[in-house]
Amino acid sequence: MGRLRTITRRSFLVGSAAIAGGVAFGTYAVRQPHANPLAEGLGSGEATFNPWVRISPDRITLITPHADIGQGAVSMQAALIAEEMDLEWGEFDTDFGQPSAAYYNTAMAGEAAPFLSTDHSFGAEATRSAMGAMFKMMGFQGTGGSSSVADSFNKLRAAGATARETLKLAASQRTGVAASELKTEGGAVLLPDGTRLPYTELAAEAAALDPVQDVPLRDPSQWRLVGKPMQRLDVVAKSTGAQLYGIDLKLDSMVHAAVRVSPRRSALVSHDATAAEGMRGVKKIVPVTNGIAVVADNTWRAMTALDQITFEWAPAPYPAEMDGHWAEVGASFTEERLDKEWRNEGDVAAGMDGDGVVEAEYRTPYLAHQPMEPLNAVALVTDEGAEIWTSHQFPRFVQQKVAAVTGHDAGQVVLHNQFGGGSFGHRLEFENITLAAEIANQMRGTPVKLTFSREEDFAQDFPRQISMARGRGRVANGRIETVDLSIASVSSSRSQMGRIGMGVPGPDGQIVAGAWNAPYALPNLRVRGYAVPELAPTSSWRSVGASSNGFYIESFIDELCHAAGTDPMEERIRLCSYDVARKVLEAAAELSGWGSDLGAGRGRGVALVESFGVPVAEVVEVTATDAGIRIDKVCVVADVGTIVDPVNFENHMQGAVVWGLGHAMNCEITYADGMAEQTNFYTHEGMRMHQCPEILVKGLENGIHPKGIGEPPVPPAAPALANAIFAATGQRLREAPFNKFVDFL
Amino acid sequence: MQLTVNGKTYEADVEDDMPLLWVLRDELGLTGVKYGCGIAQCGACTVHIDGMAVRSCQTLAGSLEPGAEITTIEGLGAPDALHAVQQAWVEHQVAQCGYCQSGQIMQAAALLDMNPEPSDEEIDLVMSGNLCRCGTYVRIRAAIHAAADKLKEA
Ligand code: FES
Ligand code: FES
């Protein structure tokens, strides 16, 4: 810990990102907990024991600070607290809480540490822990990197246990019965004679006590909720139209806004709004950064009037046409642009000597996020402060971004976080929020709801990185001997962090994520990342770098298996050096009936990718019909250490497979005249139901730490499909989207 | 103009060319119906008009026949009185983000009305206009079969 004292702003490297710390700090500061944000504004008779539990005389509220963007984070967090607190499932309220340093993420930092999962050396563990300390000091509250379960698993159970024991202590003081004689169940303390003292009735007395700390957590054999199928708290609301999203909110005297901002991320040169002025319902036409907003009494009227405005935009700050983008990527495999050599085992140069050398080049395109709920935000700015209603994964940055627009302090910005209608990385950016704040700031006192049209959402979407990979390898004696993989990618991390004012001075681990950490032991293996200078600005897209790099390494391994004449599954199992990952492969082989004869025109492909600490293997089965490729079945196996909810786990495994397959098959964002050519779902839809195969899911729990499942099943989907198509047809796909080369049913 | 939505009569002062979607959401406050694309590409805005599933983003207010019965997700069932399709959706825990699911459920209910025992192929055909970016299709298929069974028993 001593070293951390010398760390200053902008100098601390978190894998791929330097996180601004602001101050040097020592052990004492790191140990100090952040203040409990619930302590302020506690009513009479209300108790809080930690930042996650508030008990009032009439209700129990669990604070679930991780954003819920469809992944079920609210239910997951509530289940962990309720498990130790002995609450009946659903017999409590949940609340996202206010942004606070107390909700710093304890897992995101460790995951960003550039060490293999198998590396538990002193250096690796010390770095992980140092990074965790850094995130704590910063109070870095964030949802992302599939880290919510890992962050919450011990912390929230401990929060529940502390609350339970403090309530027992209150009951003990009231009744004179020793706390050790008391039990808890269904939100109440039980006396030995069977009397129930509901927690809500004990709140006032418990509030006066120092919370009982360091309560041992229960053994998994005692769990009632965790690991059992549970009904997500939001599932009824989401099946009846009752769930409100940000886009549905309505405040008194609220107005509706639509916006058009340069689709080239450039300045607005001129515009003519004459035709829009005076249209029915239009209240105001106001300038915003690089664009114009129309404020009206109804969303449609605002959008319709906006369509009447003509705009002239400055040229894009990046190549106007795709050729320019690809040329830059292709020119980046140079010494000067070498970001880092991430892995170098054996002797790659010597390992290329002789016959059996295989070479291949791959590429993956820009992709849009486009969750089903178009981005939106409600903003109310007054002289005293600002309020924002929207769904976001970085709540404290929302405060800073809004404050920068309105001139308030970040502490004067209140964020009412909302359930999000999907994200996939989209809610890590701020354009909808700063634009809403800009408009509301010009109409202080009036709440403004800004809704992006789908077209505006596509135009403003910071896409997934584009990248290329060059593989050279050699096979001998029926085995893979040597793999040398070079990946050149724009850095979505640098692009994204730059927009929140942070630099990434060191190498970007996402340029090679999913490839450099492939759990294989080869005689000779090298993985190098090359940083392509910023082209179109990019951002994190579900599974980030691994979404491209998993395709590269697992396609290339497959090519080498075929060149060696060895079975792609058996060779992977033989090479796999991480037993948690090997068991995942073996389970996928069994689940899929790997090795059984499928008949002519059919084929299976396998891929194994580890991302966010979770190894996932997928086996895709396809049939080549006269009309095109049909995906018949996918078997997907993952190891997240501990599965909190098997139903939600299965749903997300299936959804991530659909996401990974659908985009690899059908989607790309391309630029022409400096603008994204895809403007709505008909040119970028992912997958529709008629293409969706049967998807069999299996979860293993051999890993040591509980991990998240939101992203890890995405990366193996594309290579498993490409490998299956090769097995069925002999056609090797080295570039996505695949529908440029084959038809799909 | 007058509209009948979920059995209730509403008065709305709107242009003829305002899509029903926005009349329902912004004028009548029925926000269960969702805006996803505005151009008949996603199905999030699906409602029933006289029992038929339609895309409300493509249905102009002025095109509604007088007396047309509009049903939104709010009128199909309620949290304490679920429609068979909604029951199946809850039991199969279909929703992830849930944003597409109003439209999926309305489309599925209309499908089962016309075809009480659809095959997987028939489900795919009718449901492929409803996009789910979270990828819940496997569960939607299973839930439709389960809802079909429930409706048969009822
Ligand atoms: S909003 Fe009507 S189909 Fe998408
Ligand atoms: S559940 Fe999120 S779009 Fe369907």
Tab-separated table of C-alpha atoms in Angstrom, chain A residues 134-507:
chain	number	residue	atom	x	y	z
A	134	MET	CA	-7.622	3.504	-6.050
A	135	PHE	CA	-11.247	2.981	-7.095
A	136	LYS	CA	-12.274	3.252	-3.465
A	137	MET	CA	-10.415	6.506	-2.977
A	138	MET	CA	-12.024	7.942	-6.067
A	139	GLY	CA	-15.439	6.681	-5.089
A	140	PHE	CA	-15.733	5.338	-8.624
A	141	GLN	CA	-19.376	4.237	-8.864
A	142	GLY	CA	-19.960	2.377	-12.053
A	143	THR	CA	-21.882	-0.440	-13.686
A	144	GLY	CA	-20.007	-2.147	-16.473
A	145	GLY	CA	-17.415	-4.712	-17.378
A	146	SER	CA	-19.806	-7.403	-16.140
A	147	SER	CA	-18.666	-6.442	-12.648
A	148	SER	CA	-21.932	-5.975	-10.731
A	149	VAL	CA	-22.072	-9.476	-9.254
A	150	ALA	CA	-18.380	-9.523	-8.406
A	151	ASP	CA	-18.664	-6.100	-6.770
A	152	SER	CA	-21.822	-6.923	-4.840
A	153	PHE	CA	-21.415	-10.521	-3.812
A	154	ASN	CA	-19.690	-10.104	-0.440
A	155	LYS	CA	-20.394	-6.434	0.126
A	156	LEU	CA	-24.171	-6.652	-0.072
A	157	ARG	CA	-24.452	-9.868	1.891
A	158	ALA	CA	-22.365	-8.169	4.578
A	159	ALA	CA	-24.705	-5.165	4.428
A	160	GLY	CA	-27.660	-7.489	5.029
A	161	ALA	CA	-25.874	-9.307	7.834
A	162	THR	CA	-24.965	-6.044	9.589
A	163	ALA	CA	-28.555	-4.867	9.392
A	164	ARG	CA	-29.854	-8.182	10.726
A	165	GLU	CA	-27.505	-8.287	13.693
A	166	THR	CA	-28.121	-4.644	14.597
A	167	LEU	CA	-31.876	-5.238	14.545
A	168	LYS	CA	-31.374	-8.274	16.757
A	169	LEU	CA	-29.368	-6.146	19.149
A	170	ALA	CA	-32.218	-3.622	19.270
A	171	ALA	CA	-34.675	-6.431	19.962
A	172	SER	CA	-32.395	-7.790	22.634
A	173	GLN	CA	-32.193	-4.426	24.372
A	174	ARG	CA	-35.948	-4.007	24.243
A	175	THR	CA	-36.811	-7.485	25.526
A	176	GLY	CA	-33.812	-8.393	27.652
A	177	VAL	CA	-33.423	-11.637	25.705
A	178	ALA	CA	-29.809	-12.273	24.681
A	179	ALA	CA	-29.151	-11.618	21.001
A	180	SER	CA	-27.826	-15.166	20.665
A	181	GLU	CA	-31.280	-16.454	21.612
A	182	LEU	CA	-32.971	-14.467	18.843
A	183	LYS	CA	-33.730	-15.617	15.330
A	184	THR	CA	-34.744	-13.669	12.245
A	185	GLU	CA	-37.190	-14.584	9.519
A	186	GLY	CA	-39.434	-12.857	7.030
A	187	GLY	CA	-38.366	-9.337	7.971
A	188	ALA	CA	-38.809	-9.794	11.713
A	189	VAL	CA	-36.870	-10.775	14.813
A	190	LEU	CA	-38.311	-13.890	16.469
A	191	LEU	CA	-38.226	-14.239	20.243
A	192	PRO	CA	-37.821	-17.710	21.745
A	193	ASP	CA	-41.547	-17.707	22.613
A	194	GLY	CA	-42.443	-17.133	18.983
A	195	THR	CA	-43.249	-13.418	19.273
A	196	ARG	CA	-42.449	-11.527	16.040
A	197	LEU	CA	-40.911	-8.084	16.180
A	198	PRO	CA	-41.024	-6.697	12.635
A	199	TYR	CA	-37.870	-4.856	11.612
A	200	THR	CA	-39.943	-1.795	10.809
A	201	GLU	CA	-41.030	-1.585	14.467
A	202	LEU	CA	-37.451	-1.876	15.651
A	203	ALA	CA	-36.137	0.822	13.337
A	204	ALA	CA	-36.201	3.683	15.830
A	205	GLU	CA	-34.344	1.725	18.486
A	206	ALA	CA	-31.871	0.248	16.022
A	207	ALA	CA	-31.119	3.721	14.702
A	208	ALA	CA	-29.647	4.661	18.075
A	209	LEU	CA	-27.149	1.762	18.023
A	210	ASP	CA	-23.741	1.501	16.431
A	211	PRO	CA	-24.184	-1.024	13.630
A	212	VAL	CA	-22.795	-4.454	14.488
A	213	GLN	CA	-19.794	-4.931	12.214
A	214	ASP	CA	-17.771	-7.855	10.844
A	215	VAL	CA	-20.634	-10.336	10.977
A	216	PRO	CA	-19.550	-13.668	9.483
A	217	LEU	CA	-21.385	-14.515	6.257
A	218	ARG	CA	-23.508	-17.631	6.049
A	219	ASP	CA	-22.305	-20.818	4.496
A	220	PRO	CA	-23.736	-21.419	0.992
A	221	SER	CA	-25.577	-24.486	2.345
A	222	GLN	CA	-27.806	-22.076	4.292
A	223	TRP	CA	-28.773	-19.893	1.347
A	224	ARG	CA	-32.508	-19.517	0.720
A	225	LEU	CA	-32.347	-17.203	-2.296
A	226	VAL	CA	-28.880	-17.150	-3.836
A	227	GLY	CA	-28.394	-19.902	-6.369
A	228	LYS	CA	-32.115	-20.724	-6.510
A	229	PRO	CA	-34.403	-19.771	-9.371
A	230	MET	CA	-36.130	-16.550	-8.403
A	231	GLN	CA	-38.747	-14.383	-9.992
A	232	ARG	CA	-37.166	-11.132	-10.998
A	233	LEU	CA	-38.728	-8.236	-9.110
A	234	ASP	CA	-39.460	-6.364	-12.331
A	235	VAL	CA	-40.879	-9.199	-14.412
A	236	VAL	CA	-44.578	-8.513	-13.770
A	237	ALA	CA	-44.181	-4.790	-14.439
A	238	LYS	CA	-42.265	-5.627	-17.604
A	239	SER	CA	-45.025	-7.970	-18.794
A	240	THR	CA	-47.874	-5.523	-18.264
A	241	GLY	CA	-46.574	-2.211	-19.567
A	242	ALA	CA	-46.406	-0.958	-15.996
A	243	GLN	CA	-42.628	-0.584	-15.908
A	244	LEU	CA	-41.732	3.049	-16.372
A	245	TYR	CA	-38.528	3.932	-18.212
A	246	GLY	CA	-36.996	7.381	-18.504
A	247	ILE	CA	-38.783	7.875	-21.819
A	248	ASP	CA	-42.158	7.413	-20.083
A	249	LEU	CA	-41.789	9.988	-17.339
A	250	LYS	CA	-44.044	12.962	-17.114
A	251	LEU	CA	-43.555	15.949	-14.835
A	252	ASP	CA	-45.957	18.815	-14.283
A	253	SER	CA	-45.612	21.491	-16.986
A	254	MET	CA	-43.016	19.367	-18.776
A	255	VAL	CA	-42.206	20.173	-22.404
A	256	HIS	CA	-40.877	17.782	-25.069
A	257	ALA	CA	-37.718	18.271	-27.045
A	258	ALA	CA	-36.164	16.795	-30.163
A	259	VAL	CA	-32.653	17.517	-31.274
A	260	ARG	CA	-30.442	17.302	-34.323
A	261	VAL	CA	-26.725	17.403	-33.781
A	262	SER	CA	-24.068	17.123	-36.456
A	263	PRO	CA	-24.022	13.575	-37.786
A	264	ARG	CA	-20.366	14.226	-38.581
A	265	ARG	CA	-19.503	15.173	-35.001
A	266	SER	CA	-18.607	18.583	-36.369
A	267	ALA	CA	-19.805	22.143	-36.048
A	268	LEU	CA	-23.142	23.417	-37.271
A	269	VAL	CA	-22.244	25.842	-40.054
A	270	SER	CA	-25.711	27.214	-40.733
A	271	HIS	CA	-29.353	26.269	-40.524
A	272	ASP	CA	-32.747	27.548	-41.589
A	273	ALA	CA	-35.581	27.017	-39.139
A	274	THR	CA	-38.143	29.261	-40.813
A	275	ALA	CA	-40.397	26.386	-41.819
A	276	ALA	CA	-40.473	25.008	-38.269
A	277	GLU	CA	-41.312	28.260	-36.545
A	278	GLY	CA	-44.994	28.635	-35.882
A	279	MET	CA	-45.750	24.966	-36.442
A	280	ARG	CA	-48.416	23.675	-34.125
A	281	GLY	CA	-47.177	23.040	-30.622
A	282	VAL	CA	-43.697	24.449	-31.166
A	283	LYS	CA	-42.628	26.519	-28.175
A	284	LYS	CA	-39.004	27.249	-28.775
A	285	ILE	CA	-36.151	26.542	-31.148
A	286	VAL	CA	-32.843	26.723	-29.316
A	287	PRO	CA	-29.189	26.216	-30.164
A	288	VAL	CA	-27.276	23.339	-28.585
A	289	THR	CA	-23.667	22.262	-29.050
A	290	ASN	CA	-23.229	21.430	-32.748
A	291	GLY	CA	-26.960	21.490	-33.405
A	292	ILE	CA	-30.478	22.716	-32.831
A	293	ALA	CA	-33.292	21.609	-30.537
A	294	VAL	CA	-37.014	22.064	-30.992
A	295	VAL	CA	-39.136	22.282	-27.877
A	296	ALA	CA	-42.839	21.526	-28.259
A	297	ASP	CA	-45.862	20.318	-26.345
A	298	ASN	CA	-45.582	16.754	-27.645
A	299	THR	CA	-42.702	14.554	-28.792
A	300	TRP	CA	-44.061	14.016	-32.287
A	301	ARG	CA	-44.641	17.717	-32.822
A	302	ALA	CA	-41.069	18.441	-31.782
A	303	MET	CA	-39.682	15.751	-34.100
A	304	THR	CA	-41.896	16.820	-36.992
A	305	ALA	CA	-40.890	20.463	-36.701
A	306	LEU	CA	-37.230	19.461	-36.450
A	307	ASP	CA	-37.566	17.677	-39.797
A	308	GLN	CA	-38.500	21.008	-41.390
A	309	ILE	CA	-35.188	22.590	-40.438
A	310	THR	CA	-32.346	22.486	-42.958
A	311	PHE	CA	-28.772	22.145	-41.755
A	312	GLU	CA	-25.283	22.538	-43.089
A	313	TRP	CA	-22.594	20.692	-41.144
A	314	ALA	CA	-18.808	21.104	-41.161
A	315	PRO	CA	-16.715	18.184	-42.433
A	316	ALA	CA	-16.094	15.232	-40.137
A	317	PRO	CA	-12.857	15.215	-38.117
A	318	TYR	CA	-12.205	11.648	-39.364
A	319	PRO	CA	-12.042	10.093	-42.854
A	320	ALA	CA	-15.289	10.730	-44.684
A	321	GLU	CA	-15.351	7.296	-46.366
A	322	MET	CA	-14.722	3.779	-45.036
A	323	ASP	CA	-11.704	3.184	-47.253
A	324	GLY	CA	-9.873	5.841	-45.294
A	325	HIS	CA	-10.718	4.124	-42.011
A	326	TRP	CA	-9.549	0.707	-43.150
A	327	ALA	CA	-6.399	2.143	-44.713
A	328	GLU	CA	-5.439	3.660	-41.360
A	329	VAL	CA	-6.083	0.392	-39.525
A	330	GLY	CA	-4.121	-1.579	-42.102
A	331	ALA	CA	-1.189	0.838	-41.855
A	332	SER	CA	-0.940	0.426	-38.087
A	333	PHE	CA	1.045	-2.812	-37.815
A	334	THR	CA	4.264	-0.823	-37.276
A	335	GLU	CA	6.908	-0.469	-34.581
A	336	GLU	CA	5.747	3.079	-33.780
A	337	ARG	CA	2.174	1.978	-33.213
A	338	LEU	CA	3.004	-1.140	-31.209
A	339	ASP	CA	0.944	-0.541	-28.062
A	340	LYS	CA	2.308	-3.530	-26.221
A	341	GLU	CA	3.551	-7.043	-26.688
A	342	TRP	CA	1.170	-8.733	-24.287
A	343	ARG	CA	2.373	-12.272	-24.455
A	344	ASN	CA	5.504	-13.911	-25.717
A	345	GLU	CA	6.084	-17.525	-24.826
A	346	GLY	CA	8.570	-19.916	-26.380
A	347	ASP	CA	10.333	-18.695	-29.488
A	348	VAL	CA	7.892	-17.533	-32.111
A	349	ALA	CA	10.527	-16.790	-34.766
A	350	ALA	CA	12.151	-20.196	-34.461
A	351	GLY	CA	8.702	-21.778	-34.227
A	352	MET	CA	7.871	-20.613	-37.765
A	353	ASP	CA	10.740	-22.578	-39.316
A	354	GLY	CA	9.690	-25.326	-41.664
A	355	ASP	CA	6.536	-26.409	-43.467
A	356	GLY	CA	3.035	-25.968	-42.235
A	357	VAL	CA	2.982	-22.178	-41.909
A	358	VAL	CA	-0.517	-20.688	-42.087
A	359	GLU	CA	-1.330	-17.012	-42.540
A	360	ALA	CA	-4.627	-15.199	-42.348
A	361	GLU	CA	-6.008	-11.684	-41.986
A	362	TYR	CA	-9.287	-10.814	-40.293
A	363	ARG	CA	-11.362	-7.720	-39.722
A	364	THR	CA	-14.412	-6.597	-37.776
A	365	PRO	CA	-16.453	-3.449	-38.404
A	366	TYR	CA	-17.879	-0.596	-36.400
A	367	LEU	CA	-21.168	-1.595	-34.726
A	368	ALA	CA	-23.936	0.403	-33.067
A	369	HIS	CA	-25.358	-0.199	-29.585
A	370	GLN	CA	-28.971	0.769	-30.185
A	371	PRO	CA	-30.861	-0.617	-27.216
A	372	MET	CA	-34.620	-0.697	-27.797
A	373	GLU	CA	-35.303	2.364	-25.682
A	374	PRO	CA	-33.979	5.364	-27.614
A	375	LEU	CA	-31.810	7.567	-25.434
A	376	ASN	CA	-33.656	10.263	-23.560
A	377	ALA	CA	-33.442	12.369	-20.443
A	378	VAL	CA	-35.693	14.618	-18.451
A	379	ALA	CA	-33.907	17.671	-17.105
A	380	LEU	CA	-35.028	20.427	-14.780
A	381	VAL	CA	-32.617	23.281	-14.166
A	382	THR	CA	-33.232	26.035	-11.656
A	383	ASP	CA	-30.958	28.631	-10.140
A	384	GLU	CA	-30.480	26.350	-7.148
A	385	GLY	CA	-29.487	23.189	-8.970
A	386	ALA	CA	-30.422	20.609	-11.551
A	387	GLU	CA	-32.324	17.346	-11.585
A	388	ILE	CA	-31.955	14.645	-14.198
A	389	TRP	CA	-34.103	11.593	-14.789
A	390	THR	CA	-32.427	9.010	-16.995
A	391	SER	CA	-30.758	5.596	-16.872
A	392	HIS	CA	-26.996	5.752	-16.598
A	393	GLN	CA	-24.099	3.507	-15.607
A	394	PHE	CA	-21.783	6.251	-14.265
A	395	PRO	CA	-24.022	8.300	-11.934
A	396	ARG	CA	-21.324	10.558	-10.518
A	397	PHE	CA	-20.083	11.521	-13.973
A	398	VAL	CA	-23.660	12.458	-14.871
A	399	GLN	CA	-23.545	14.969	-12.028
A	400	GLN	CA	-20.246	16.388	-13.280
A	401	LYS	CA	-21.389	16.571	-16.901
A	402	VAL	CA	-24.617	18.357	-16.018
A	403	ALA	CA	-22.853	20.703	-13.618
A	404	ALA	CA	-20.425	21.666	-16.367
A	405	VAL	CA	-23.378	22.673	-18.554
A	406	THR	CA	-25.405	24.553	-15.963
A	407	GLY	CA	-22.614	26.087	-13.897
A	408	HIS	CA	-23.710	24.446	-10.650
A	409	ASP	CA	-21.536	22.270	-8.435
A	410	ALA	CA	-21.784	18.556	-9.060
A	411	GLY	CA	-23.272	18.228	-5.580
A	412	GLN	CA	-26.218	20.375	-6.681
A	413	VAL	CA	-27.150	17.895	-9.404
A	414	VAL	CA	-29.633	15.206	-8.428
A	415	LEU	CA	-29.791	12.097	-10.595
A	416	HIS	CA	-32.945	10.018	-10.481
A	417	ASN	CA	-31.602	6.853	-12.052
A	418	GLN	CA	-34.186	4.874	-14.033
A	419	PHE	CA	-34.602	1.348	-15.303
A	420	GLY	CA	-32.969	1.337	-18.722
A	421	GLY	CA	-34.492	-0.212	-21.828
A	422	GLY	CA	-31.173	-1.883	-22.684
A	423	SER	CA	-27.711	-0.403	-22.945
A	424	PHE	CA	-24.971	-2.705	-24.261
A	425	GLY	CA	-22.578	0.138	-23.429
A	426	HIS	CA	-24.773	2.951	-24.737
A	427	ARG	CA	-25.486	4.359	-21.286
A	428	LEU	CA	-21.822	5.000	-20.572
A	429	GLU	CA	-21.963	8.107	-22.761
A	430	PHE	CA	-23.579	11.446	-22.018
A	431	GLU	CA	-24.841	13.168	-25.163
A	432	ASN	CA	-28.539	12.776	-24.348
A	433	ILE	CA	-27.897	14.103	-20.857
A	434	THR	CA	-25.761	17.126	-21.690
A	435	LEU	CA	-28.124	18.068	-24.521
A	436	ALA	CA	-31.157	17.821	-22.250
A	437	ALA	CA	-29.310	19.932	-19.692
A	438	GLU	CA	-28.395	22.508	-22.361
A	439	ILE	CA	-32.016	22.858	-23.411
A	440	ALA	CA	-33.363	22.934	-19.854
A	441	ASN	CA	-30.719	25.470	-18.898
A	442	GLN	CA	-32.215	27.809	-21.506
A	443	MET	CA	-35.666	27.289	-19.970
A	444	ARG	CA	-34.903	27.328	-16.251
A	445	GLY	CA	-37.802	26.207	-14.127
A	446	THR	CA	-39.428	24.120	-16.877
A	447	PRO	CA	-38.809	20.374	-16.997
A	448	VAL	CA	-37.721	19.235	-20.454
A	449	LYS	CA	-37.896	15.711	-21.791
A	450	LEU	CA	-35.481	15.137	-24.637
A	451	THR	CA	-36.138	12.033	-26.734
A	452	PHE	CA	-33.761	10.985	-29.485
A	453	SER	CA	-35.452	9.762	-32.615
A	454	ARG	CA	-34.062	6.377	-33.617
A	455	GLU	CA	-32.261	8.135	-36.452
A	456	GLU	CA	-30.673	10.641	-34.099
A	457	ASP	CA	-29.697	7.815	-31.777
A	458	PHE	CA	-27.919	5.989	-34.616
A	459	ALA	CA	-26.210	9.206	-35.722
A	460	GLN	CA	-24.944	10.012	-32.207
A	461	ASP	CA	-24.001	6.443	-31.263
A	462	PHE	CA	-20.286	6.038	-30.524
A	463	PRO	CA	-19.778	2.666	-32.201
A	464	ARG	CA	-17.720	-0.399	-31.341
A	465	GLN	CA	-14.068	-0.208	-32.450
A	466	ILE	CA	-12.985	-1.386	-35.883
A	467	SER	CA	-9.916	-3.521	-36.014
A	468	MET	CA	-7.879	-5.999	-38.006
A	469	ALA	CA	-5.770	-8.979	-37.040
A	470	ARG	CA	-2.948	-10.743	-38.775
A	471	GLY	CA	-2.197	-14.283	-37.740
A	472	ARG	CA	0.848	-16.375	-38.559
A	473	GLY	CA	1.148	-19.840	-37.212
A	474	ARG	CA	2.659	-23.226	-37.816
A	475	VAL	CA	1.426	-26.740	-37.400
A	476	ALA	CA	3.572	-29.869	-37.164
A	477	ASN	CA	2.913	-33.509	-36.407
A	478	GLY	CA	-0.823	-32.968	-36.233
A	479	ARG	CA	-0.539	-30.241	-33.611
A	480	ILE	CA	-0.477	-26.466	-33.351
A	481	GLU	CA	3.094	-25.432	-32.558
A	482	THR	CA	3.167	-21.683	-32.999
A	483	VAL	CA	0.708	-18.797	-32.997
A	484	ASP	CA	1.709	-15.195	-33.630
A	485	LEU	CA	-1.262	-12.849	-33.591
A	486	SER	CA	-1.071	-9.108	-34.161
A	487	ILE	CA	-4.127	-6.945	-33.636
A	488	ALA	CA	-4.484	-3.346	-34.765
A	489	SER	CA	-7.428	-1.496	-33.320
A	490	VAL	CA	-8.623	1.953	-32.512
A	491	SER	CA	-8.780	2.354	-28.750
A	492	SER	CA	-12.370	2.581	-27.617
A	493	SER	CA	-11.093	2.987	-24.053
A	494	ARG	CA	-9.046	6.051	-24.916
A	495	SER	CA	-11.890	7.483	-26.954
A	496	GLN	CA	-14.410	6.919	-24.181
A	497	MET	CA	-12.200	7.977	-21.263
A	498	GLY	CA	-11.205	11.085	-23.189
A	499	ARG	CA	-14.823	12.211	-23.120
A	500	ILE	CA	-14.804	12.138	-19.318
A	501	GLY	CA	-11.552	14.022	-19.175
A	502	MET	CA	-9.235	11.136	-18.457
A	503	GLY	CA	-6.195	10.011	-20.321
A	504	VAL	CA	-4.997	6.476	-20.931
A	505	PRO	CA	-1.236	6.920	-21.033
A	506	GLY	CA	-0.355	3.233	-20.952
A	507	PRO	CA	-1.194	0.368	-23.272
